Amino acid sequence: MISIESFKEIRSSNHLIVLDTNVLLELYRQPANISLDIIEVLKKILDQIYIPRRVYTEFSKNRQKICGDEKKKYENVTKELSEMTRKLQESITKRIAEYRKHNYTDVTKLQKDLLEKIGDTQGIINDYKKNHAAEIQLNIDFLRKDGVNAFVDILKQHGCIGAEIPFMRKLEILREGELRYDNLIPPGFMDEAKVGEDRFGDLFIWKDILSVAKERECNILFVCNDIKDDWWKKEKGEPDDLRQELEDEFTEINPTLHIHFLTLDRFFSYLAEEFKMAKSKSALQLTAIQDVKEMLADHEEHVNAEIQSFIGAYDWQSELDEGDWDAENENMYWNLGEVSVEKEEKRIIYYVNIDISVLADLERCEEKDKNYNEGKLAWSLTGNIVIETEEYSNISEIREVNIESGDILHIQSDTWDIIGDKDNQLSCKEIIPLCKSKLLDFYHLEYEGLENIVRSKAFESMSKMGKQMSLALREMNPIIWGEGNNLAQMSTILADMVKINPEQANQMRKAMSNSLLQLGTIIDLKSQKDTKQEEKDSKEEEIERT
């Protein structure tokens, strides 16, 4: 992504900062202290902010629902947990009454001990509510007063909102959108499941950016949290900058100007540094994940050593309870999970969760010097890391690393042939439930396939969506589509869902499209095995006849 030096260079030039819809809506989802700090710093640069008309329209359409949903979350933050403990208490009391009918020993004491623990749990919930009452109320008040919409009103009064797109121009964009989407030309071709002109929302925004840059002869910083592949060029799976096709199109129209994409966290971190608030709690919270990634890169060897030490000392064989095994060709990898940050004067402390995976070949030695491969060991672990640094320091130190074991599973060779060797490396936290599901049961594919498709893992790397995906799958895997009835049924269901909830329908379409490719791979592998077996049987029969 654009460096701080390049950011400063553009900030010193004639430029506009364009905010996408998801950035404005994200202000509802962030804690109030972060959103208030972002709004405060944005108010200092109103002359450089530009909101495309389509962004304003989408924001106005969605703000009330998102604001209401977020407010409910804060209002229910302890209510839901208290309700869960109440139901647990009722269930235990009811079950103990059943045990008492059968004269179980010491059930009264058991009930008393359990209810005391539940009381302790409720006490923890009450303490949390008491200790965080001010913070929770700040968030509720911010959402109740709709501080985000109030800020957008300021932008409107300041003339930051783009003009309405003329009707004939809108028709031109819609016609162009059909052509672009058919040929997977960005932006927005991954929004095909949306209906009407909503399908081309990203294209309307993009055309607005091209026009305003040319009209005002200014560079563009586009702040966008929609990190789909039809907007962003990515490096190692992370958003880097706008796609090359978009940059070429911008340069063709504005040959002397520059455009760069930034996510909200990166944008705010740069802007916060410009306004001397880079190490505020809000800036730290918003950029915590990116900061931790950079710090862990310096401590990767240390973290790996701690994990390997835990793995070496752990009796994983007893967890499998299947006899004696040897684990060979171990592959250990981990992904960053949740991150929180605290600031104590100049000390900054990060609390980091990592999702650890261990894959290894399981081998059994039954004859002298001869091992038999028995599939894979999949082992899911979690790690909790505490990292400490000083304000404005580039040096960090790991204070603590704790590792805990999770699920362990023996994956049979046939099963691993299906889910292994994917472009995207799944975590064992994902692999283990997938192996346990009926998705891998060939005999259930035809009858239970669609049900499992919706629930299975959707690969993020899929870029071809919509019609081309459906047609390709229909040709590749008639067992899924049959005579086309399943395809028609799925289309009807999605069409109905679009009317009720377009966003949910789009998510469903992506999950189904991506998972169908996975299911197609399963069927293809099974078909290849069947073909090879048939060829082998045929050769053996021919040899016997000869």
Coordinates of C-alpha atoms in Angstrom, one line a residue:
M1 CA 0.0 0.0 0.0
I2 CA 1.1 3.6 -0.5
S3 CA 4.0 4.6 1.8
I4 CA 3.8 7.5 4.3
E5 CA 6.3 9.4 2.2
S6 CA 4.1 9.1 -0.9
F7 CA 1.0 10.0 1.1
K8 CA 2.7 13.2 2.4
E9 CA 3.8 14.0 -1.2
I10 CA 0.2 13.7 -2.5
R11 CA -1.1 15.7 0.6
S12 CA 1.2 18.5 -0.4
S13 CA -0.2 18.6 -4.0
N14 CA -3.6 19.5 -5.4
H15 CA -5.7 16.4 -4.4
L16 CA -9.0 15.0 -3.2
I17 CA -9.6 12.4 -0.6
V18 CA -12.5 10.3 -1.8
L19 CA -14.4 8.2 0.8
D20 CA -16.3 5.1 -0.2
T21 CA -19.6 4.0 1.2
N22 CA -18.1 1.3 3.4
V23 CA -15.8 3.8 5.1
L24 CA -18.7 6.0 6.2
L25 CA -20.7 3.0 7.4
E26 CA -17.7 1.6 9.2
L27 CA -17.9 4.6 11.5
Y28 CA -21.0 3.0 12.9
R29 CA -19.3 -0.3 13.6
Q30 CA -16.1 1.1 15.2
P31 CA -16.1 1.9 18.9
A32 CA -17.3 5.5 19.5
N33 CA -14.0 6.8 20.7
I34 CA -12.3 5.7 17.4
S35 CA -15.2 7.1 15.2
L36 CA -15.2 10.4 17.0
D37 CA -11.4 10.8 16.5
I38 CA -11.7 10.0 12.8
I39 CA -14.5 12.4 12.4
E40 CA -12.6 15.1 14.3
V41 CA -9.6 14.8 12.1
L42 CA -11.7 14.7 8.9
K43 CA -13.3 17.9 9.9
K44 CA -9.9 19.6 9.6
I45 CA -9.6 18.6 5.9
L46 CA -13.1 19.3 4.6
D47 CA -11.7 21.2 1.6
Q48 CA -10.0 18.0 0.4
I49 CA -12.9 15.5 1.0
Y50 CA -15.1 14.4 -1.9
I51 CA -18.1 12.1 -1.6
P52 CA -19.3 10.6 -4.9
R53 CA -23.1 11.0 -5.3
R54 CA -23.5 7.2 -5.4
V55 CA -21.7 6.9 -2.1
Y56 CA -24.1 9.5 -0.6
T57 CA -27.1 7.6 -1.9
E58 CA -25.9 4.2 -0.7
F59 CA -25.0 5.7 2.7
S60 CA -28.5 7.3 3.1
K61 CA -30.1 4.0 2.1
N62 CA -28.2 1.8 4.6
R63 CA -27.3 4.0 7.6
Q64 CA -30.5 3.6 9.7
K65 CA -30.4 -0.2 9.6
I66 CA -26.6 -0.4 10.4
C67 CA -26.9 2.2 13.1
G68 CA -29.8 0.4 14.7
D69 CA -28.1 -3.0 14.6
E70 CA -25.0 -1.7 16.2
K71 CA -27.0 0.1 18.9
K72 CA -28.8 -3.2 19.8
K73 CA -25.4 -4.9 20.1
Y74 CA -24.2 -2.5 22.8
E75 CA -27.6 -2.5 24.6
N76 CA -27.5 -6.3 24.7
V77 CA -23.8 -6.7 25.4
T78 CA -24.5 -8.2 28.9
K79 CA -28.2 -9.0 28.6
E80 CA -27.6 -11.9 26.2
L81 CA -24.9 -13.4 28.4
S82 CA -27.1 -13.1 31.5
E83 CA -29.9 -14.8 29.7
M84 CA -27.6 -17.7 28.7
T85 CA -26.5 -18.2 32.3
R86 CA -30.2 -18.1 33.4
K87 CA -31.1 -20.8 30.9
L88 CA -28.1 -22.9 32.0
Q89 CA -29.2 -22.6 35.6
E90 CA -32.7 -23.7 34.7
S91 CA -31.5 -26.7 32.7
I92 CA -29.2 -27.9 35.5
T93 CA -32.0 -27.6 38.0
K94 CA -34.4 -29.5 35.8
R95 CA -31.8 -32.3 35.1
I96 CA -30.8 -32.6 38.7
A97 CA -34.5 -33.1 39.6
E98 CA -34.5 -36.1 37.2
Y99 CA -31.4 -37.5 38.8
R100 CA -32.9 -37.1 42.3
K101 CA -35.9 -39.3 41.2
H102 CA -33.4 -42.1 40.7
N103 CA -31.6 -41.6 44.0
Y104 CA -28.3 -40.5 42.5
T105 CA -25.6 -40.0 45.2
D106 CA -24.8 -36.4 46.3
V107 CA -26.9 -34.7 43.5
T108 CA -27.9 -32.0 46.0
K109 CA -24.3 -31.0 46.6
L110 CA -23.6 -31.3 42.8
Q111 CA -26.5 -28.9 42.2
K112 CA -25.2 -26.5 44.8
D113 CA -21.7 -26.5 43.5
L114 CA -22.8 -26.0 39.9
L115 CA -25.2 -23.1 40.8
E116 CA -22.4 -21.4 42.8
K117 CA -20.2 -21.5 39.7
I118 CA -23.0 -20.1 37.6
G119 CA -23.4 -17.4 40.2
D120 CA -19.7 -16.6 39.9
T121 CA -20.1 -16.4 36.1
Q122 CA -23.0 -13.9 36.5
G123 CA -20.8 -11.9 38.9
I124 CA -18.1 -11.6 36.2
I125 CA -20.8 -10.4 33.7
N126 CA -22.1 -7.8 36.3
D127 CA -18.5 -6.6 37.0
Y128 CA -17.9 -6.2 33.3
K129 CA -21.1 -4.2 32.9
K130 CA -20.2 -2.0 35.9
N131 CA -16.5 -1.4 34.8
H132 CA -17.4 -0.6 31.2
A133 CA -20.6 1.2 31.8
A134 CA -19.2 4.6 30.7
E135 CA -17.7 3.1 27.5
I136 CA -20.9 1.3 26.6
Q137 CA -23.0 4.4 27.3
L138 CA -20.7 6.5 25.1
N139 CA -21.3 4.1 22.2
I140 CA -25.0 4.0 22.7
D141 CA -25.2 7.8 22.9
F142 CA -23.1 8.2 19.8
L143 CA -25.3 5.8 17.8
R144 CA -28.6 7.2 19.3
K145 CA -27.6 10.8 18.2
D146 CA -26.3 9.3 14.9
G147 CA -23.0 11.2 15.0
V148 CA -22.0 9.7 11.6
N149 CA -25.0 11.2 9.8
A150 CA -24.4 14.5 11.5
F151 CA -20.9 14.5 10.1
V152 CA -22.2 13.6 6.6
D153 CA -24.6 16.6 6.9
I154 CA -21.5 18.8 7.6
L155 CA -19.9 17.4 4.4
K156 CA -23.1 18.2 2.4
Q157 CA -23.2 21.7 3.8
H158 CA -19.6 22.2 2.9
G159 CA -20.2 21.1 -0.8
C160 CA -18.3 17.8 -0.5
I161 CA -21.1 15.7 -2.1
G162 CA -20.9 15.1 -5.9
A163 CA -23.7 16.1 -8.3
E164 CA -26.4 13.9 -9.5
I165 CA -25.5 11.8 -12.5
P166 CA -27.6 13.0 -15.5
F167 CA -30.1 10.4 -16.8
M168 CA -28.6 9.9 -20.2
R169 CA -25.1 9.6 -18.7
K170 CA -26.5 7.0 -16.3
L171 CA -27.8 5.0 -19.2
E172 CA -24.4 5.1 -20.9
I173 CA -22.7 3.8 -17.7
L174 CA -25.3 1.0 -17.3
R175 CA -24.7 -0.2 -20.9
E176 CA -20.9 0.0 -20.4
G177 CA -21.3 -1.9 -17.1
E178 CA -22.9 -4.9 -18.9
L179 CA -20.0 -5.0 -21.3
R180 CA -17.4 -4.7 -18.5
Y181 CA -19.0 -7.3 -16.3
D182 CA -19.3 -9.8 -19.2
N183 CA -15.6 -9.5 -19.7
L184 CA -14.7 -9.3 -16.0
I185 CA -13.3 -5.8 -16.3
P186 CA -13.2 -4.0 -12.9
P187 CA -14.6 -2.5 -10.8
G188 CA -17.7 -4.2 -9.5
F189 CA -18.0 -7.4 -11.6
M190 CA -18.2 -9.4 -8.3
D191 CA -21.5 -7.7 -7.5
E192 CA -23.4 -9.5 -10.3
A193 CA -25.9 -11.0 -7.8
K194 CA -27.2 -7.5 -7.0
V195 CA -30.3 -6.3 -8.9
G196 CA -31.0 -3.3 -11.0
E197 CA -28.5 -0.4 -11.1
D198 CA -27.2 -1.5 -7.7
R199 CA -25.1 -4.1 -9.6
F200 CA -23.2 -1.2 -11.0
G201 CA -22.7 0.9 -7.9
D202 CA -18.9 0.5 -7.9
L203 CA -18.8 1.6 -11.5
F204 CA -20.8 4.7 -10.8
I205 CA -18.4 5.6 -8.1
W206 CA -15.4 4.9 -10.3
K207 CA -16.8 7.0 -13.1
D208 CA -17.4 9.9 -10.7
I209 CA -13.8 9.6 -9.5
L210 CA -12.5 9.8 -13.1
S211 CA -14.6 12.8 -13.8
V212 CA -13.8 14.8 -10.7
A213 CA -10.1 14.2 -11.1
K214 CA -10.2 15.5 -14.7
E215 CA -12.5 18.4 -13.9
R216 CA -10.4 19.7 -10.9
E217 CA -7.0 18.5 -12.2
C218 CA -6.2 16.8 -8.9
N219 CA -4.6 13.7 -7.6
I220 CA -6.8 11.1 -5.9
L221 CA -6.6 9.2 -2.6
F222 CA -9.5 6.7 -2.6
V223 CA -10.2 5.4 0.9
C224 CA -12.0 2.1 0.6
N225 CA -12.6 -0.9 2.9
D226 CA -14.2 -3.0 0.2
I227 CA -11.2 -5.2 -0.4
K228 CA -12.7 -7.4 -3.1
D229 CA -10.5 -8.5 -6.1
D230 CA -12.5 -6.3 -8.5
W231 CA -11.1 -3.2 -6.8
W232 CA -7.7 -4.1 -5.4
K233 CA -4.4 -5.5 -6.5
K234 CA -3.1 -7.8 -3.7
E235 CA 0.2 -8.8 -2.4
K236 CA 0.3 -12.1 -0.5
G237 CA -3.5 -11.9 -0.1
E238 CA -3.4 -8.4 1.4
P239 CA -4.7 -5.3 -0.4
D240 CA -1.9 -3.3 -1.9
D241 CA -3.3 -0.7 -4.4
L242 CA -5.8 -0.3 -7.2
R243 CA -5.9 -3.0 -9.9
Q244 CA -3.6 -2.3 -12.9
E245 CA -6.6 -2.1 -15.2
L246 CA -8.0 0.8 -13.1
E247 CA -4.7 2.6 -12.9
D248 CA -4.3 2.3 -16.7
E249 CA -7.8 3.7 -17.2
F250 CA -7.2 6.6 -14.8
T251 CA -3.9 7.4 -16.5
E252 CA -5.4 7.3 -20.0
I253 CA -8.0 10.0 -18.9
N254 CA -5.7 11.9 -16.6
P255 CA -2.1 11.3 -17.9
T256 CA -0.4 13.8 -15.5
L257 CA -2.3 12.8 -12.3
H258 CA -1.9 10.0 -9.8
I259 CA -4.4 7.8 -7.9
H260 CA -3.8 5.5 -4.9
F261 CA -6.1 3.3 -2.8
L262 CA -5.9 3.1 1.0
T263 CA -7.9 1.2 3.6
L264 CA -9.4 3.2 6.4
D265 CA -6.9 2.0 9.0
R266 CA -3.9 2.9 6.9
F267 CA -5.4 6.3 5.9
F268 CA -6.2 7.2 9.5
S269 CA -2.8 6.2 10.8
Y270 CA -1.1 8.5 8.2
L271 CA -3.5 11.3 8.9
A272 CA -3.2 10.9 12.6
E273 CA 0.6 11.2 12.3
E274 CA 0.2 14.3 10.2
F275 CA -1.9 15.9 13.0
K276 CA 0.4 14.6 15.8
M277 CA -2.1 12.1 17.2
A278 CA -0.5 8.9 15.8
K279 CA -0.2 7.2 19.1
S280 CA -3.6 8.0 20.5
K281 CA -5.6 5.0 21.7
S282 CA -8.0 5.4 18.7
A283 CA -5.1 5.3 16.2
L284 CA -3.6 2.3 18.0
Q285 CA -6.8 0.4 18.0
L286 CA -7.6 1.0 14.3
T287 CA -4.1 0.0 13.2
A288 CA -3.5 -2.7 15.7
I289 CA -3.7 -5.7 13.3
Q290 CA -1.2 -4.2 10.8
D291 CA 1.1 -3.1 13.6
V292 CA 1.1 -6.6 15.1
K293 CA 1.8 -8.2 11.7
E294 CA 4.9 -6.0 11.3
M295 CA 6.1 -6.8 14.9
L296 CA 5.5 -10.5 14.6
A297 CA 7.6 -10.5 11.4
D298 CA 10.5 -9.5 13.6
H299 CA 9.7 -12.2 16.2
E300 CA 8.6 -15.0 14.0
E301 CA 11.6 -17.2 15.0
H302 CA 10.9 -16.7 18.7
V303 CA 7.2 -17.6 18.2
N304 CA 7.9 -20.7 16.1
A305 CA 10.4 -21.9 18.7
E306 CA 7.8 -21.6 21.4
I307 CA 5.3 -23.5 19.3
Q308 CA 7.7 -26.3 18.4
S309 CA 8.7 -26.7 22.1
F310 CA 5.0 -27.2 23.0
I311 CA 4.5 -29.6 20.2
G312 CA 7.6 -31.7 21.1
A313 CA 6.5 -32.0 24.7
Y314 CA 2.8 -32.8 24.0
D315 CA 1.5 -36.4 24.0
W316 CA -0.6 -36.1 20.8
Q317 CA -0.7 -39.9 20.3
S318 CA -2.9 -40.4 23.4
E319 CA -5.4 -37.9 21.9
L320 CA -5.9 -40.0 18.8
D321 CA -6.3 -43.2 20.8
E322 CA -5.6 -45.4 17.8
G323 CA -2.3 -47.1 18.6
D324 CA 1.3 -46.1 17.9
W325 CA 2.1 -43.7 15.1
D326 CA 5.0 -41.8 13.8
A327 CA 4.5 -38.3 12.5
E328 CA 6.8 -37.4 9.6
N329 CA 7.1 -34.3 7.3
E330 CA 5.6 -32.0 9.8
N331 CA 4.2 -28.7 8.5
M332 CA 3.5 -26.0 11.1
Y333 CA 1.9 -22.6 10.2
W334 CA -0.1 -20.0 11.9
N335 CA -2.5 -17.1 11.1
L336 CA -3.2 -13.9 13.0
G337 CA -6.5 -13.9 14.9
E338 CA -7.9 -11.2 17.3
V339 CA -5.8 -8.3 18.5
S340 CA -6.4 -5.9 21.3
V341 CA -4.2 -3.0 22.5
E342 CA -3.8 -1.1 25.8
K343 CA -1.8 2.0 26.5
E344 CA -0.3 2.7 29.9
E345 CA 1.4 6.1 29.7
K346 CA 4.2 5.5 27.1
R347 CA 3.9 1.7 27.2
I348 CA 1.8 0.1 24.5
I349 CA 0.8 -3.5 25.1
Y350 CA -0.7 -5.8 22.4
Y351 CA -2.7 -8.9 23.2
V352 CA -2.6 -11.2 20.2
N353 CA -4.4 -14.5 19.4
I354 CA -3.0 -16.8 16.7
D355 CA -4.6 -19.8 15.0
I356 CA -1.9 -22.6 14.8
S357 CA -2.0 -25.5 12.4
V358 CA 0.1 -28.7 12.4
L359 CA -0.1 -31.1 9.5
A360 CA 2.0 -34.3 9.3
D361 CA 2.2 -37.6 7.6
L362 CA 1.0 -40.5 9.9
E363 CA 3.1 -43.6 9.4
R364 CA 2.8 -47.1 11.1
C365 CA 5.8 -49.4 11.2
E366 CA 4.6 -53.0 10.9
E367 CA 7.6 -54.6 9.3
K368 CA 11.3 -54.1 9.7
D369 CA 12.5 -50.9 8.0
K370 CA 9.1 -50.6 6.2
N371 CA 6.6 -47.8 7.0
Y372 CA 3.0 -47.6 5.8
N373 CA 1.4 -44.2 5.2
E374 CA -1.9 -44.0 7.0
G375 CA -3.0 -40.5 6.0
K376 CA -2.5 -37.2 7.8
L377 CA -2.4 -35.8 11.3
A378 CA -4.4 -32.5 11.5
W379 CA -3.8 -30.6 14.8
S380 CA -5.4 -27.3 15.7
L381 CA -3.9 -25.2 18.4
T382 CA -4.3 -21.6 19.7
G383 CA -1.6 -19.2 20.9
N384 CA -1.8 -16.1 23.0
I385 CA 1.0 -13.6 22.7
V386 CA 1.7 -10.4 24.7
I387 CA 3.9 -7.9 22.8
E388 CA 5.2 -4.7 24.4
T389 CA 6.7 -1.6 22.9
E390 CA 7.3 2.1 23.8
E391 CA 5.5 5.0 22.2
Y392 CA 7.3 6.1 19.0
S393 CA 9.7 3.2 19.2
N394 CA 10.5 0.7 16.4
I395 CA 11.6 -1.9 18.9
S396 CA 9.1 -4.4 20.4
E397 CA 9.5 -7.3 22.9
I398 CA 7.5 -10.4 23.4
R399 CA 6.6 -10.7 27.0
E400 CA 4.6 -13.9 26.9
V401 CA 3.7 -16.8 24.7
N402 CA 1.1 -19.4 25.8
I403 CA 0.1 -22.3 23.6
E404 CA -3.0 -24.5 24.1
S405 CA -4.0 -27.7 22.2
G406 CA -7.3 -27.9 20.4
D407 CA -8.8 -30.6 18.1
I408 CA -6.7 -33.4 16.7
L409 CA -7.9 -35.6 13.9
H410 CA -6.5 -38.6 11.9
I411 CA -7.4 -37.8 8.2
Q412 CA -7.6 -40.9 6.0
S413 CA -5.5 -40.8 2.8
D414 CA -8.6 -40.8 0.5
T415 CA -10.0 -37.9 2.3
W416 CA -6.8 -36.0 2.2
D417 CA -6.5 -36.5 -1.6
I418 CA -9.7 -34.5 -1.8
I419 CA -9.1 -31.6 0.4
G420 CA -5.3 -31.4 0.2
D421 CA -3.2 -29.4 -2.4
K422 CA -5.6 -26.5 -2.5
D423 CA -4.4 -23.0 -3.8
N424 CA -5.4 -21.5 -0.5
Q425 CA -3.9 -23.2 2.6
L426 CA -6.7 -23.9 5.0
S427 CA -6.1 -23.9 8.7
C428 CA -6.6 -27.1 10.7
K429 CA -9.5 -25.2 12.5
E430 CA -11.2 -25.3 9.1
I431 CA -9.9 -28.6 7.8
I432 CA -11.1 -30.7 10.8
P433 CA -14.8 -29.8 10.6
L434 CA -14.6 -30.1 6.8
C435 CA -13.3 -33.7 7.1
K436 CA -16.0 -34.6 9.6
S437 CA -18.8 -33.3 7.4
K438 CA -20.8 -35.4 4.9
L439 CA -19.3 -33.3 2.1
L440 CA -16.7 -36.0 1.6
D441 CA -19.2 -38.9 1.4
F442 CA -19.5 -39.6 -2.3
Y443 CA -22.7 -41.5 -1.8
H444 CA -24.5 -38.4 -0.5
L445 CA -23.2 -35.9 -3.2
E446 CA -26.3 -36.1 -5.4
Y447 CA -28.9 -35.9 -2.7
E448 CA -27.3 -33.8 0.0
G449 CA -24.8 -31.8 -2.1
L450 CA -26.6 -28.5 -2.2
E451 CA -27.2 -28.5 1.5
N452 CA -23.6 -29.1 2.2
I453 CA -22.5 -26.6 -0.4
V454 CA -24.0 -23.7 1.5
R455 CA -22.2 -24.8 4.7
S456 CA -18.8 -25.7 3.3
K457 CA -15.7 -23.6 3.1
A458 CA -15.7 -20.9 0.4
F459 CA -12.3 -20.1 -1.1
E460 CA -11.6 -16.4 -1.1
S461 CA -9.3 -16.7 -4.1
M462 CA -12.2 -17.3 -6.5
S463 CA -12.4 -14.5 -9.1
K464 CA -14.7 -15.8 -11.7
M465 CA -18.3 -15.5 -10.6
G466 CA -21.9 -15.4 -12.0
K467 CA -22.8 -16.8 -15.4
Q468 CA -19.4 -18.1 -16.4
M469 CA -19.0 -20.1 -13.2
S470 CA -22.5 -21.6 -13.5
L471 CA -22.0 -22.6 -17.1
A472 CA -18.6 -24.0 -16.5
L473 CA -19.8 -26.1 -13.6
R474 CA -22.8 -27.2 -15.5
E475 CA -20.6 -28.6 -18.2
M476 CA -18.0 -30.0 -15.8
N477 CA -20.3 -31.6 -13.3
P478 CA -23.7 -32.7 -14.6
I479 CA -24.0 -34.8 -11.4
I480 CA -24.5 -31.6 -9.5
W481 CA -26.9 -29.9 -11.9
G482 CA -28.7 -33.0 -13.2
E483 CA -30.9 -31.9 -16.1
G484 CA -30.6 -28.3 -15.0
N485 CA -33.3 -28.5 -12.4
N486 CA -31.0 -27.8 -9.5
L487 CA -29.5 -24.8 -11.4
A488 CA -33.0 -23.4 -12.0
Q489 CA -34.0 -24.1 -8.4
M490 CA -31.0 -22.3 -7.0
S491 CA -31.5 -19.3 -9.3
T492 CA -35.2 -19.0 -8.2
I493 CA -34.2 -19.2 -4.5
L494 CA -31.5 -16.5 -5.0
A495 CA -33.9 -14.3 -6.9
D496 CA -36.4 -14.5 -4.1
M497 CA -33.6 -13.7 -1.5
V498 CA -32.5 -10.7 -3.5
K499 CA -36.0 -9.2 -3.0
I500 CA -35.8 -9.7 0.7
N501 CA -32.1 -9.1 1.5
P502 CA -29.7 -8.3 -1.4
E503 CA -26.6 -8.4 0.7
Q504 CA -27.4 -11.8 2.2
A505 CA -28.2 -13.1 -1.3
N506 CA -24.9 -11.9 -2.7
Q507 CA -23.0 -13.6 0.1
M508 CA -25.0 -16.8 -0.5
R509 CA -24.2 -16.7 -4.2
K510 CA -20.5 -16.3 -3.5
A511 CA -20.4 -19.1 -1.0
M512 CA -22.3 -21.4 -3.3
S513 CA -20.3 -20.5 -6.4
N514 CA -17.0 -20.9 -4.6
S515 CA -18.1 -24.1 -2.9
L516 CA -19.4 -25.6 -6.1
L517 CA -15.9 -25.4 -7.5
Q518 CA -14.7 -27.3 -4.4
L519 CA -17.4 -29.8 -4.9
G520 CA -16.6 -30.1 -8.5
T521 CA -13.0 -30.8 -7.6
I522 CA -14.2 -33.6 -5.3
I523 CA -16.2 -35.2 -8.1
D524 CA -13.5 -34.8 -10.7
L525 CA -11.0 -36.5 -8.4
K526 CA -13.4 -39.3 -7.7
S527 CA -14.1 -39.7 -11.4
Q528 CA -10.4 -39.8 -12.2
K529 CA -9.9 -42.5 -9.6
D530 CA -12.8 -44.5 -11.0
T531 CA -11.4 -44.1 -14.5
K532 CA -8.0 -45.3 -13.4
Q533 CA -9.5 -48.2 -11.6
E534 CA -11.6 -49.2 -14.6
E535 CA -8.4 -49.0 -16.8
K536 CA -6.6 -51.1 -14.3
D537 CA -9.4 -53.7 -14.1
S538 CA -9.6 -53.8 -17.9
K539 CA -5.9 -54.5 -18.2
E540 CA -6.0 -57.2 -15.7
E541 CA -8.9 -58.9 -17.5
E542 CA -7.0 -58.6 -20.8
I543 CA -4.0 -60.3 -19.2
E544 CA -6.1 -63.1 -17.8
R545 CA -7.7 -63.7 -21.2
T546 CA -4.3 -63.7 -22.8

